[in-house]
Amino acid sequence: MNFSDQVKSTLNHLGVSPAELARKMGYTPQYISDLLSEKRRWNEDTMAKACQALGIKIAFIELERREVSETFTQS
């Protein structure tokens, strides 16, 4: 699941509209619509503001441990 999908899922779960998210983040509804439809890219600032507005956080979970040299030699 990508970040836009997770935000949409959270909006649905919380019963929050994209327009309300835009207001909480300080952006226009069109800008949020463009992010959610992937016409624009999320950046660190917009991701942080969305997380704060929705009460969520980003976590990195290691799925598989690989040696660094193995990662760079694979095509």
Coordinates of C-alpha atoms in Angstrom, one line a residue:
M1 CA 0.0 0.0 0.0
N2 CA 1.4 3.4 -0.9
F3 CA 1.1 6.6 1.2
S4 CA -1.9 8.0 -0.8
D5 CA -3.8 4.7 -0.4
Q6 CA -3.1 4.7 3.4
V7 CA -4.2 8.3 3.7
K8 CA -7.4 7.6 1.8
S9 CA -8.1 4.5 4.0
T10 CA -7.5 6.6 7.1
L11 CA -9.8 9.3 5.9
N12 CA -12.5 6.8 5.2
H13 CA -12.0 5.1 8.6
L14 CA -12.2 8.5 10.5
G15 CA -15.0 9.9 8.4
V16 CA -12.9 12.8 7.4
S17 CA -13.2 14.4 3.9
P18 CA -10.2 15.3 1.8
A19 CA -11.4 18.9 2.0
E20 CA -11.3 18.7 5.8
L21 CA -7.8 17.2 5.6
A22 CA -6.8 20.1 3.3
R23 CA -8.0 22.6 5.9
K24 CA -6.2 20.9 8.7
M25 CA -3.0 20.8 6.7
G26 CA -3.2 24.4 5.4
Y27 CA -3.5 23.4 1.8
T28 CA -6.2 23.8 -0.9
P29 CA -8.6 20.9 -1.5
Q30 CA -7.3 20.7 -5.1
Y31 CA -3.8 20.2 -3.9
I32 CA -4.8 17.4 -1.6
S33 CA -6.9 15.9 -4.4
D34 CA -3.9 16.0 -6.6
L35 CA -1.8 14.2 -3.9
L36 CA -4.4 11.5 -3.3
S37 CA -4.8 10.9 -7.0
E38 CA -1.0 10.8 -7.4
K39 CA -1.0 13.7 -9.9
R40 CA 1.5 15.3 -7.4
R41 CA 4.1 13.7 -5.3
W42 CA 4.1 13.7 -1.5
N43 CA 7.2 15.2 0.0
E44 CA 8.5 15.1 3.6
D45 CA 6.6 18.2 4.7
T46 CA 3.2 17.2 3.2
M47 CA 3.6 13.6 4.6
A48 CA 4.4 15.0 8.1
K49 CA 1.4 17.4 8.0
A50 CA -0.9 14.6 6.9
C51 CA 0.3 12.3 9.6
Q52 CA -0.2 15.0 12.2
A53 CA -3.7 15.9 10.9
L54 CA -4.8 12.3 10.9
G55 CA -3.1 11.1 14.0
I56 CA -1.0 8.5 12.2
K57 CA 2.7 7.9 11.9
I58 CA 5.0 6.3 9.4
A59 CA 6.9 3.2 10.5
F60 CA 9.6 1.4 8.5
I61 CA 9.5 -2.3 9.0
E62 CA 12.3 -4.5 7.8
L63 CA 10.7 -7.3 5.8
E64 CA 13.9 -9.2 4.9
R65 CA 17.5 -8.9 5.9
R66 CA 20.0 -8.7 3.1
E67 CA 23.6 -8.1 3.0
V68 CA 24.5 -4.6 1.6
S69 CA 26.8 -6.1 -1.1
E70 CA 24.1 -8.5 -2.2
T71 CA 21.6 -5.5 -2.7
F72 CA 24.1 -3.7 -5.0
T73 CA 25.0 -6.6 -7.1
Q74 CA 21.5 -7.7 -8.0
S75 CA 19.9 -6.4 -11.2

